PDB file of N, CA and C in Angstrom:
ATOM      1  N   MET A   1       0.842  -1.184   0.000  1.00 44.00           N
ATOM      2  CA  MET A   1       0.000   0.000   0.000  1.00 44.00           C
ATOM      3  C   MET A   1       0.881   1.238   0.000  1.00 44.00           C
ATOM      4  N   THR A   2       0.320   2.274  -0.497  1.00 46.00           N
ATOM      5  CA  THR A   2       1.073   3.510  -0.601  1.00 46.00           C
ATOM      6  C   THR A   2       0.774   4.412   0.582  1.00 46.00           C
ATOM      7  N   ALA A   3       1.546   5.465   0.672  1.00 44.00           N
ATOM      8  CA  ALA A   3       1.343   6.420   1.759  1.00 44.00           C
ATOM      9  C   ALA A   3       0.018   7.151   1.612  1.00 44.00           C
ATOM     10  N   THR A   4      -0.566   7.140   0.408  1.00 52.00           N
ATOM     11  CA  THR A   4      -1.831   7.833   0.181  1.00 52.00           C
ATOM     12  C   THR A   4      -3.042   6.935   0.420  1.00 52.00           C
ATOM     13  N   THR A   5      -2.828   5.714   0.894  1.00 62.00           N
ATOM     14  CA  THR A   5      -3.934   4.808   1.173  1.00 62.00           C
ATOM     15  C   THR A   5      -4.781   5.378   2.301  1.00 62.00           C
ATOM     16  N   SER A   6      -6.086   5.367   2.097  1.00 76.00           N
ATOM     17  CA  SER A   6      -6.977   5.960   3.091  1.00 76.00           C
ATOM     18  C   SER A   6      -7.059   5.095   4.346  1.00 76.00           C
ATOM     19  N   PRO A   7      -7.339   5.733   5.486  1.00 71.00           N
ATOM     20  CA  PRO A   7      -7.509   4.961   6.728  1.00 71.00           C
ATOM     21  C   PRO A   7      -8.626   3.937   6.608  1.00 71.00           C
ATOM     22  N   THR A   8      -9.688   4.261   5.870  1.00 91.00           N
ATOM     23  CA  THR A   8     -10.797   3.326   5.704  1.00 91.00           C
ATOM     24  C   THR A   8     -10.342   2.089   4.949  1.00 91.00           C
ATOM     25  N   LEU A   9      -9.536   2.280   3.894  1.00 93.00           N
ATOM     26  CA  LEU A   9      -9.027   1.143   3.130  1.00 93.00           C
ATOM     27  C   LEU A   9      -8.089   0.298   3.987  1.00 93.00           C
ATOM     28  N   LEU A  10      -7.275   0.954   4.805  1.00 94.00           N
ATOM     29  CA  LEU A  10      -6.392   0.208   5.704  1.00 94.00           C
ATOM     30  C   LEU A  10      -7.208  -0.620   6.697  1.00 94.00           C
ATOM     31  N   GLU A  11      -8.251  -0.040   7.242  1.00 96.00           N
ATOM     32  CA  GLU A  11      -9.111  -0.755   8.192  1.00 96.00           C
ATOM     33  C   GLU A  11      -9.842  -1.896   7.485  1.00 96.00           C
ATOM     34  N   ALA A  12     -10.317  -1.660   6.279  1.00 96.00           N
ATOM     35  CA  ALA A  12     -10.997  -2.708   5.511  1.00 96.00           C
ATOM     36  C   ALA A  12     -10.051  -3.873   5.249  1.00 96.00           C
ATOM     37  N   THR A  13      -8.821  -3.572   4.898  1.00 96.00           N
ATOM     38  CA  THR A  13      -7.819  -4.612   4.643  1.00 96.00           C
ATOM     39  C   THR A  13      -7.527  -5.392   5.916  1.00 96.00           C
ATOM     40  N   ARG A  14      -7.419  -4.684   7.027  1.00 97.00           N
ATOM     41  CA  ARG A  14      -7.183  -5.350   8.324  1.00 97.00           C
ATOM     42  C   ARG A  14      -8.345  -6.269   8.678  1.00 97.00           C
ATOM     43  N   GLN A  15      -9.568  -5.799   8.458  1.00 97.00           N
ATOM     44  CA  GLN A  15     -10.741  -6.616   8.763  1.00 97.00           C
ATOM     45  C   GLN A  15     -10.812  -7.849   7.858  1.00 97.00           C
ATOM     46  N   LEU A  16     -10.414  -7.700   6.602  1.00 97.00           N
ATOM     47  CA  LEU A  16     -10.405  -8.857   5.708  1.00 97.00           C
ATOM     48  C   LEU A  16      -9.379  -9.878   6.186  1.00 97.00           C
ATOM     49  N   GLN A  17      -8.228  -9.418   6.637  1.00 97.00           N
ATOM     50  CA  GLN A  17      -7.214 -10.336   7.172  1.00 97.00           C
ATOM     51  C   GLN A  17      -7.745 -11.063   8.414  1.00 97.00           C
ATOM     52  N   GLN A  18      -8.485 -10.342   9.252  1.00 97.00           N
ATOM     53  CA  GLN A  18      -9.075 -10.967  10.442  1.00 97.00           C
ATOM     54  C   GLN A  18     -10.111 -12.022  10.046  1.00 97.00           C
ATOM     55  N   LEU A  19     -10.890 -11.730   9.009  1.00 97.00           N
ATOM     56  CA  LEU A  19     -11.871 -12.713   8.544  1.00 97.00           C
ATOM     57  C   LEU A  19     -11.188 -13.961   8.013  1.00 97.00           C
ATOM     58  N   ARG A  20     -10.129 -13.771   7.245  1.00 97.00           N
ATOM     59  CA  ARG A  20      -9.385 -14.933   6.737  1.00 97.00           C
ATOM     60  C   ARG A  20      -8.878 -15.785   7.904  1.00 97.00           C
ATOM     61  N   SER A  21      -8.405 -15.126   8.949  1.00 97.00           N
ATOM     62  CA  SER A  21      -7.965 -15.843  10.139  1.00 97.00           C
ATOM     63  C   SER A  21      -9.145 -16.588  10.773  1.00 97.00           C
ATOM     64  N   GLY A  22     -10.296 -15.935  10.810  1.00 96.00           N
ATOM     65  CA  GLY A  22     -11.500 -16.575  11.346  1.00 96.00           C
ATOM     66  C   GLY A  22     -11.904 -17.795  10.541  1.00 96.00           C
ATOM     67  N   PHE A  23     -11.763 -17.725   9.217  1.00 95.00           N
ATOM     68  CA  PHE A  23     -12.082 -18.887   8.371  1.00 95.00           C
ATOM     69  C   PHE A  23     -11.192 -20.066   8.761  1.00 95.00           C
ATOM     70  N   GLU A  24      -9.914 -19.787   8.967  1.00 95.00           N
ATOM     71  CA  GLU A  24      -8.964 -20.834   9.358  1.00 95.00           C
ATOM     72  C   GLU A  24      -9.321 -21.405  10.735  1.00 95.00           C
ATOM     73  N   GLN A  25      -9.665 -20.509  11.661  1.00 96.00           N
ATOM     74  CA  GLN A  25     -10.021 -20.960  13.009  1.00 96.00           C
ATOM     75  C   GLN A  25     -11.263 -21.831  12.982  1.00 96.00           C
ATOM     76  N   LEU A  26     -12.237 -21.471  12.155  1.00 92.00           N
ATOM     77  CA  LEU A  26     -13.439 -22.292  12.050  1.00 92.00           C
ATOM     78  C   LEU A  26     -13.108 -23.648  11.445  1.00 92.00           C
ATOM     79  N   ALA A  27     -12.269 -23.673  10.425  1.00 91.00           N
ATOM     80  CA  ALA A  27     -11.878 -24.926   9.779  1.00 91.00           C
ATOM     81  C   ALA A  27     -11.188 -25.861  10.776  1.00 91.00           C
ATOM     82  N   GLN A  28     -10.498 -25.271  11.760  1.00 93.00           N
ATOM     83  CA  GLN A  28      -9.799 -26.057  12.778  1.00 93.00           C
ATOM     84  C   GLN A  28     -10.635 -26.224  14.051  1.00 93.00           C
ATOM     85  N   ALA A  29     -11.906 -25.857  13.976  1.00 90.00           N
ATOM     86  CA  ALA A  29     -12.845 -25.971  15.098  1.00 90.00           C
ATOM     87  C   ALA A  29     -12.389 -25.196  16.330  1.00 90.00           C
ATOM     88  N   GLN A  30     -11.718 -24.055  16.112  1.00 95.00           N
ATOM     89  CA  GLN A  30     -11.276 -23.216  17.225  1.00 95.00           C
ATOM     90  C   GLN A  30     -12.317 -22.153  17.575  1.00 95.00           C
ATOM     91  N   ILE A  31     -13.208 -21.833  16.625  1.00 94.00           N
ATOM     92  CA  ILE A  31     -14.325 -20.928  16.886  1.00 94.00           C
ATOM     93  C   ILE A  31     -15.576 -21.529  16.258  1.00 94.00           C
ATOM     94  N   SER A  32     -16.721 -21.021  16.644  1.00 92.00           N
ATOM     95  CA  SER A  32     -17.989 -21.518  16.101  1.00 92.00           C
ATOM     96  C   SER A  32     -18.393 -20.726  14.865  1.00 92.00           C
ATOM     97  N   ALA A  33     -19.324 -21.301  14.115  1.00 90.00           N
ATOM     98  CA  ALA A  33     -19.863 -20.606  12.947  1.00 90.00           C
ATOM     99  C   ALA A  33     -20.535 -19.303  13.381  1.00 90.00           C
ATOM    100  N   ALA A  34     -21.200 -19.320  14.530  1.00 92.00           N
ATOM    101  CA  ALA A  34     -21.862 -18.112  15.027  1.00 92.00           C
ATOM    102  C   ALA A  34     -20.847 -17.023  15.355  1.00 92.00           C
ATOM    103  N   ALA A  35     -19.710 -17.406  15.942  1.00 95.00           N
ATOM    104  CA  ALA A  35     -18.667 -16.422  16.270  1.00 95.00           C
ATOM    105  C   ALA A  35     -18.077 -15.829  14.996  1.00 95.00           C
ATOM    106  N   LEU A  36     -17.848 -16.662  13.993  1.00 95.00           N
ATOM    107  CA  LEU A  36     -17.329 -16.157  12.722  1.00 95.00           C
ATOM    108  C   LEU A  36     -18.332 -15.219  12.075  1.00 95.00           C
ATOM    109  N   SER A  37     -19.586 -15.590  12.107  1.00 94.00           N
ATOM    110  CA  SER A  37     -20.630 -14.755  11.520  1.00 94.00           C
ATOM    111  C   SER A  37     -20.699 -13.405  12.213  1.00 94.00           C
ATOM    112  N   GLN A  38     -20.612 -13.412  13.519  1.00 96.00           N
ATOM    113  CA  GLN A  38     -20.633 -12.157  14.281  1.00 96.00           C
ATOM    114  C   GLN A  38     -19.439 -11.292  13.916  1.00 96.00           C
ATOM    115  N   GLN A  39     -18.267 -11.895  13.792  1.00 96.00           N
ATOM    116  CA  GLN A  39     -17.054 -11.162  13.417  1.00 96.00           C
ATOM    117  C   GLN A  39     -17.223 -10.552  12.024  1.00 96.00           C
ATOM    118  N   ALA A  40     -17.746 -11.330  11.089  1.00 96.00           N
ATOM    119  CA  ALA A  40     -17.903 -10.844   9.712  1.00 96.00           C
ATOM    120  C   ALA A  40     -18.912  -9.703   9.642  1.00 96.00           C
ATOM    121  N   ARG A  41     -20.006  -9.839  10.359  1.00 95.00           N
ATOM    122  CA  ARG A  41     -21.039  -8.805  10.318  1.00 95.00           C
ATOM    123  C   ARG A  41     -20.576  -7.513  10.995  1.00 95.00           C
ATOM    124  N   ALA A  42     -19.572  -7.617  11.865  1.00 96.00           N
ATOM    125  CA  ALA A  42     -19.033  -6.437  12.547  1.00 96.00           C
ATOM    126  C   ALA A  42     -17.924  -5.754  11.741  1.00 96.00           C
ATOM    127  N   ALA A  43     -17.553  -6.331  10.597  1.00 96.00           N
ATOM    128  CA  ALA A  43     -16.477  -5.772   9.769  1.00 96.00           C
ATOM    129  C   ALA A  43     -17.033  -4.639   8.898  1.00 96.00           C
ATOM    130  N   THR A  44     -17.481  -3.587   9.542  1.00 95.00           N
ATOM    131  CA  THR A  44     -18.212  -2.527   8.832  1.00 95.00           C
ATOM    132  C   THR A  44     -17.341  -1.756   7.845  1.00 95.00           C
ATOM    133  N   ALA A  45     -16.090  -1.515   8.173  1.00 96.00           N
ATOM    134  CA  ALA A  45     -15.222  -0.790   7.230  1.00 96.00           C
ATOM    135  C   ALA A  45     -15.060  -1.602   5.946  1.00 96.00           C
ATOM    136  N   LEU A  46     -14.870  -2.893   6.090  1.00 97.00           N
ATOM    137  CA  LEU A  46     -14.735  -3.766   4.926  1.00 97.00           C
ATOM    138  C   LEU A  46     -16.011  -3.771   4.102  1.00 97.00           C
ATOM    139  N   LEU A  47     -17.135  -3.973   4.765  1.00 96.00           N
ATOM    140  CA  LEU A  47     -18.407  -4.079   4.056  1.00 96.00           C
ATOM    141  C   LEU A  47     -18.805  -2.761   3.397  1.00 96.00           C
ATOM    142  N   GLN A  48     -18.443  -1.643   3.997  1.00 95.00           N
ATOM    143  CA  GLN A  48     -18.761  -0.342   3.401  1.00 95.00           C
ATOM    144  C   GLN A  48     -17.817   0.014   2.258  1.00 95.00           C
ATOM    145  N   THR A  49     -16.614  -0.539   2.262  1.00 95.00           N
ATOM    146  CA  THR A  49     -15.644  -0.261   1.207  1.00 95.00           C
ATOM    147  C   THR A  49     -15.945  -1.060  -0.061  1.00 95.00           C
ATOM    148  N   LEU A  50     -16.460  -2.271   0.123  1.00 96.00           N
ATOM    149  CA  LEU A  50     -16.781  -3.131  -1.017  1.00 96.00           C
ATOM    150  C   LEU A  50     -18.141  -2.765  -1.609  1.00 96.00           C
ATOM    151  N   PRO A  51     -18.367  -3.107  -2.880  1.00 95.00           N
ATOM    152  CA  PRO A  51     -19.699  -2.891  -3.462  1.00 95.00           C
ATOM    153  C   PRO A  51     -20.761  -3.677  -2.678  1.00 95.00           C
ATOM    154  N   PRO A  52     -22.014  -3.207  -2.669  1.00 95.00           N
ATOM    155  CA  PRO A  52     -23.078  -3.847  -1.883  1.00 95.00           C
ATOM    156  C   PRO A  52     -23.260  -5.339  -2.175  1.00 95.00           C
ATOM    157  N   ARG A  53     -22.998  -5.771  -3.383  1.00 97.00           N
ATOM    158  CA  ARG A  53     -23.178  -7.189  -3.732  1.00 97.00           C
ATOM    159  C   ARG A  53     -22.294  -8.091  -2.873  1.00 97.00           C
ATOM    160  N   TYR A  54     -21.130  -7.597  -2.486  1.00 97.00           N
ATOM    161  CA  TYR A  54     -20.239  -8.405  -1.655  1.00 97.00           C
ATOM    162  C   TYR A  54     -20.879  -8.711  -0.299  1.00 97.00           C
ATOM    163  N   SER A  55     -21.554  -7.736   0.276  1.00 96.00           N
ATOM    164  CA  SER A  55     -22.240  -7.959   1.552  1.00 96.00           C
ATOM    165  C   SER A  55     -23.341  -8.995   1.385  1.00 96.00           C
ATOM    166  N   GLU A  56     -24.105  -8.870   0.309  1.00 97.00           N
ATOM    167  CA  GLU A  56     -25.196  -9.827   0.051  1.00 97.00           C
ATOM    168  C   GLU A  56     -24.669 -11.252  -0.024  1.00 97.00           C
ATOM    169  N   VAL A  57     -23.611 -11.444  -0.787  1.00 97.00           N
ATOM    170  CA  VAL A  57     -23.043 -12.784  -0.949  1.00 97.00           C
ATOM    171  C   VAL A  57     -22.475 -13.287   0.375  1.00 97.00           C
ATOM    172  N   LEU A  58     -21.735 -12.433   1.078  1.00 97.00           N
ATOM    173  CA  LEU A  58     -21.157 -12.837   2.361  1.00 97.00           C
ATOM    174  C   LEU A  58     -22.246 -13.236   3.346  1.00 97.00           C
ATOM    175  N   PHE A  59     -23.271 -12.423   3.481  1.00 96.00           N
ATOM    176  CA  PHE A  59     -24.337 -12.730   4.434  1.00 96.00           C
ATOM    177  C   PHE A  59     -25.070 -14.012   4.065  1.00 96.00           C
ATOM    178  N   ASN A  60     -25.258 -14.261   2.783  1.00 96.00           N
ATOM    179  CA  ASN A  60     -25.890 -15.496   2.338  1.00 96.00           C
ATOM    180  C   ASN A  60     -25.042 -16.700   2.741  1.00 96.00           C
ATOM    181  N   LEU A  61     -23.738 -16.610   2.499  1.00 94.00           N
ATOM    182  CA  LEU A  61     -22.845 -17.703   2.884  1.00 94.00           C
ATOM    183  C   LEU A  61     -22.823 -17.904   4.393  1.00 94.00           C
ATOM    184  N   LEU A  62     -22.806 -16.804   5.144  1.00 94.00           N
ATOM    185  CA  LEU A  62     -22.789 -16.905   6.603  1.00 94.00           C
ATOM    186  C   LEU A  62     -24.085 -17.528   7.131  1.00 94.00           C
ATOM    187  N   ASP A  63     -25.217 -17.140   6.543  1.00 92.00           N
ATOM    188  CA  ASP A  63     -26.495 -17.732   6.959  1.00 92.00           C
ATOM    189  C   ASP A  63     -26.489 -19.240   6.733  1.00 92.00           C
ATOM    190  N   ARG A  64     -25.995 -19.655   5.586  1.00 90.00           N
ATOM    191  CA  ARG A  64     -25.932 -21.085   5.280  1.00 90.00           C
ATOM    192  C   ARG A  64     -24.948 -21.793   6.205  1.00 90.00           C
ATOM    193  N   LEU A  65     -23.837 -21.124   6.516  1.00 88.00           N
ATOM    194  CA  LEU A  65     -22.852 -21.703   7.417  1.00 88.00           C
ATOM    195  C   LEU A  65     -23.436 -21.907   8.811  1.00 88.00           C
ATOM    196  N   GLU A  66     -24.145 -20.899   9.298  1.00 87.00           N
ATOM    197  CA  GLU A  66     -24.773 -21.020  10.621  1.00 87.00           C
ATOM    198  C   GLU A  66     -25.837 -22.112  10.616  1.00 87.00           C
ATOM    199  N   SER A  67     -26.590 -22.207   9.540  1.00 84.00           N
ATOM    200  CA  SER A  67     -27.600 -23.265   9.438  1.00 84.00           C
ATOM    201  C   SER A  67     -26.954 -24.638   9.409  1.00 84.00           C
ATOM    202  N   SER A  68     -25.843 -24.769   8.693  1.00 77.00           N
ATOM    203  CA  SER A  68     -25.176 -26.070   8.601  1.00 77.00           C
ATOM    204  C   SER A  68     -24.650 -26.509   9.961  1.00 77.00           C
ATOM    205  N   ALA A  69     -24.328 -25.564  10.825  1.00 72.00           N
ATOM    206  CA  ALA A  69     -23.808 -25.898  12.153  1.00 72.00           C
ATOM    207  C   ALA A  69     -24.885 -26.525  13.042  1.00 72.00           C
ATOM    208  N   LEU A  70     -26.144 -26.353  12.662  1.00 71.00           N
ATOM    209  CA  LEU A  70     -27.243 -26.904  13.459  1.00 71.00           C
ATOM    210  C   LEU A  70     -27.499 -28.377  13.173  1.00 71.00           C
ATOM    211  N   PHE A  71     -26.907 -28.867  12.093  1.00 67.00           N
ATOM    212  CA  PHE A  71     -27.172 -30.230  11.656  1.00 67.00           C
ATOM    213  C   PHE A  71     -25.871 -31.013  11.545  1.00 67.00           C
ATOM    214  N   THR A  72     -26.012 -32.332  11.539  1.00 56.00           N
ATOM    215  CA  THR A  72     -24.833 -33.143  11.261  1.00 56.00           C
ATOM    216  C   THR A  72     -24.523 -33.018   9.778  1.00 56.00           C
ATOM    217  N   GLU A  73     -23.308 -33.308   9.416  1.00 54.00           N
ATOM    218  CA  GLU A  73     -22.861 -33.186   8.026  1.00 54.00           C
ATOM    219  C   GLU A  73     -23.760 -33.981   7.081  1.00 54.00           C
ATOM    220  N   GLU A  74     -24.208 -35.167   7.509  1.00 50.00           N
ATOM    221  CA  GLU A  74     -24.990 -36.040   6.637  1.00 50.00           C
ATOM    222  C   GLU A  74     -26.392 -35.505   6.377  1.00 50.00           C
ATOM    223  N   SER A  75     -26.955 -34.772   7.307  1.00 51.00           N
ATOM    224  CA  SER A  75     -28.342 -34.334   7.154  1.00 51.00           C
ATOM    225  C   SER A  75     -28.454 -32.936   6.552  1.00 51.00           C
ATOM    226  N   CYS A  76     -27.345 -32.335   6.257  1.00 51.00           N
ATOM    227  CA  CYS A  76     -27.355 -30.979   5.739  1.00 51.00           C
ATOM    228  C   CYS A  76     -27.163 -31.002   4.222  1.00 51.00           C
ATOM    229  N   SER A  77     -27.849 -30.114   3.521  1.00 58.00           N
ATOM    230  CA  SER A  77     -27.778 -30.121   2.060  1.00 58.00           C
ATOM    231  C   SER A  77     -26.510 -29.443   1.536  1.00 58.00           C
ATOM    232  N   PHE A  78     -25.723 -28.819   2.398  1.00 62.00           N
ATOM    233  CA  PHE A  78     -24.452 -28.233   1.973  1.00 62.00           C
ATOM    234  C   PHE A  78     -23.426 -28.466   3.076  1.00 62.00           C
ATOM    235  N   SER A  79     -22.196 -28.670   2.669  1.00 75.00           N
ATOM    236  CA  SER A  79     -21.154 -29.002   3.637  1.00 75.00           C
ATOM    237  C   SER A  79     -20.479 -27.752   4.173  1.00 75.00           C
ATOM    238  N   GLN A  80     -20.027 -27.850   5.399  1.00 79.00           N
ATOM    239  CA  GLN A  80     -19.304 -26.736   5.997  1.00 79.00           C
ATOM    240  C   GLN A  80     -18.001 -26.492   5.241  1.00 79.00           C
ATOM    241  N   LYS A  81     -17.335 -27.555   4.806  1.00 84.00           N
ATOM    242  CA  LYS A  81     -16.098 -27.383   4.044  1.00 84.00           C
ATOM    243  C   LYS A  81     -16.377 -26.649   2.739  1.00 84.00           C
ATOM    244  N   GLY A  82     -17.448 -27.002   2.052  1.00 88.00           N
ATOM    245  CA  GLY A  82     -17.805 -26.311   0.815  1.00 88.00           C
ATOM    246  C   GLY A  82     -18.086 -24.837   1.060  1.00 88.00           C
ATOM    247  N   LEU A  83     -18.767 -24.549   2.154  1.00 90.00           N
ATOM    248  CA  LEU A  83     -19.052 -23.152   2.486  1.00 90.00           C
ATOM    249  C   LEU A  83     -17.773 -22.396   2.836  1.00 90.00           C
ATOM    250  N   LEU A  84     -16.867 -23.050   3.558  1.00 91.00           N
ATOM    251  CA  LEU A  84     -15.588 -22.407   3.867  1.00 91.00           C
ATOM    252  C   LEU A  84     -14.784 -22.143   2.596  1.00 91.00           C
ATOM    253  N   ASP A  85     -14.841 -23.079   1.657  1.00 94.00           N
ATOM    254  CA  ASP A  85     -14.168 -22.860   0.369  1.00 94.00           C
ATOM    255  C   ASP A  85     -14.762 -21.643  -0.339  1.00 94.00           C
ATOM    256  N   ASN A  86     -16.088 -21.518  -0.300  1.00 95.00           N
ATOM    257  CA  ASN A  86     -16.746 -20.363  -0.920  1.00 95.00           C
ATOM    258  C   ASN A  86     -16.397 -19.063  -0.196  1.00 95.00           C
ATOM    259  N   LEU A  87     -16.274 -19.121   1.119  1.00 96.00           N
ATOM    260  CA  LEU A  87     -15.872 -17.929   1.872  1.00 96.00           C
ATOM    261  C   LEU A  87     -14.441 -17.521   1.510  1.00 96.00           C
ATOM    262  N   GLN A  88     -13.569 -18.505   1.325  1.00 96.00           N
ATOM    263  CA  GLN A  88     -12.190 -18.192   0.908  1.00 96.00           C
ATOM    264  C   GLN A  88     -12.195 -17.535  -0.474  1.00 96.00           C
ATOM    265  N   MET A  89     -13.031 -18.049  -1.373  1.00 97.00           N
ATOM    266  CA  MET A  89     -13.134 -17.461  -2.708  1.00 97.00           C
ATOM    267  C   MET A  89     -13.672 -16.036  -2.609  1.00 97.00           C
ATOM    268  N   TRP A  90     -14.665 -15.826  -1.740  1.00 97.00           N
ATOM    269  CA  TRP A  90     -15.203 -14.479  -1.518  1.00 97.00           C
ATOM    270  C   TRP A  90     -14.081 -13.559  -1.041  1.00 97.00           C
ATOM    271  N   ALA A  91     -13.272 -14.032  -0.086  1.00 97.00           N
ATOM    272  CA  ALA A  91     -12.185 -13.216   0.457  1.00 97.00           C
ATOM    273  C   ALA A  91     -11.151 -12.888  -0.622  1.00 97.00           C
ATOM    274  N   ASP A  92     -10.864 -13.844  -1.494  1.00 97.00           N
ATOM    275  CA  ASP A  92      -9.913 -13.586  -2.584  1.00 97.00           C
ATOM    276  C   ASP A  92     -10.443 -12.496  -3.515  1.00 97.00           C
ATOM    277  N   LYS A  93     -11.726 -12.567  -3.844  1.00 97.00           N
ATOM    278  CA  LYS A  93     -12.325 -11.563  -4.716  1.00 97.00           C
ATOM    279  C   LYS A  93     -12.400 -10.199  -4.020  1.00 97.00           C
ATOM    280  N   ALA A  94     -12.710 -10.213  -2.734  1.00 97.00           N
ATOM    281  CA  ALA A  94     -12.752  -8.964  -1.973  1.00 97.00           C
ATOM    282  C   ALA A  94     -11.361  -8.343  -1.920  1.00 97.00           C
ATOM    283  N   GLN A  95     -10.329  -9.159  -1.749  1.00 97.00           N
ATOM    284  CA  GLN A  95      -8.957  -8.645  -1.725  1.00 97.00           C
ATOM    285  C   GLN A  95      -8.615  -8.014  -3.067  1.00 97.00           C
ATOM    286  N   GLY A  96      -9.013  -8.649  -4.147  1.00 96.00           N
ATOM    287  CA  GLY A  96      -8.774  -8.083  -5.468  1.00 96.00           C
ATOM    288  C   GLY A  96      -9.474  -6.744  -5.648  1.00 96.00           C
ATOM    289  N   LYS A  97     -10.681  -6.640  -5.135  1.00 95.00           N
ATOM    290  CA  LYS A  97     -11.437  -5.378  -5.234  1.00 95.00           C
ATOM    291  C   LYS A  97     -10.770  -4.290  -4.395  1.00 95.00           C
ATOM    292  N   LEU A  98     -10.293  -4.646  -3.208  1.00 94.00           N
ATOM    293  CA  LEU A  98      -9.615  -3.650  -2.370  1.00 94.00           C
ATOM    294  C   LEU A  98      -8.308  -3.192  -3.004  1.00 94.00           C
ATOM    295  N   ASN A  99      -7.636  -4.087  -3.707  1.00 93.00           N
ATOM    296  CA  ASN A  99      -6.355  -3.757  -4.330  1.00 93.00           C
ATOM    297  C   ASN A  99      -6.515  -2.992  -5.631  1.00 93.00           C
ATOM    298  N   ALA A 100      -7.725  -2.990  -6.203  1.00 88.00           N
ATOM    299  CA  ALA A 100      -7.948  -2.349  -7.509  1.00 88.00           C
ATOM    300  C   ALA A 100      -7.894  -0.836  -7.411  1.00 88.00           C
TER     301      ALA A 100
END
């Protein structure tokens, strides 16, 4: 980043890094899906910096992730691993948008 990077962009980048860490922690069962969802929904600088569609997609994935946590893997129509993969893809695209 350059010296002219705005404080909001710096905060958004920091929040995205925290979310990526949260994805890893969830994958290792160190935090719950609800805790990750709460962290993501509190990342206001990130969500305000990205186009509105990013929030829609993130919230949809988080809702599905929280729902999947209520069921065993076999009884759920989507896997937690698949959702985590989609969240990682979302984070990669969000990083590209922040870097643009």
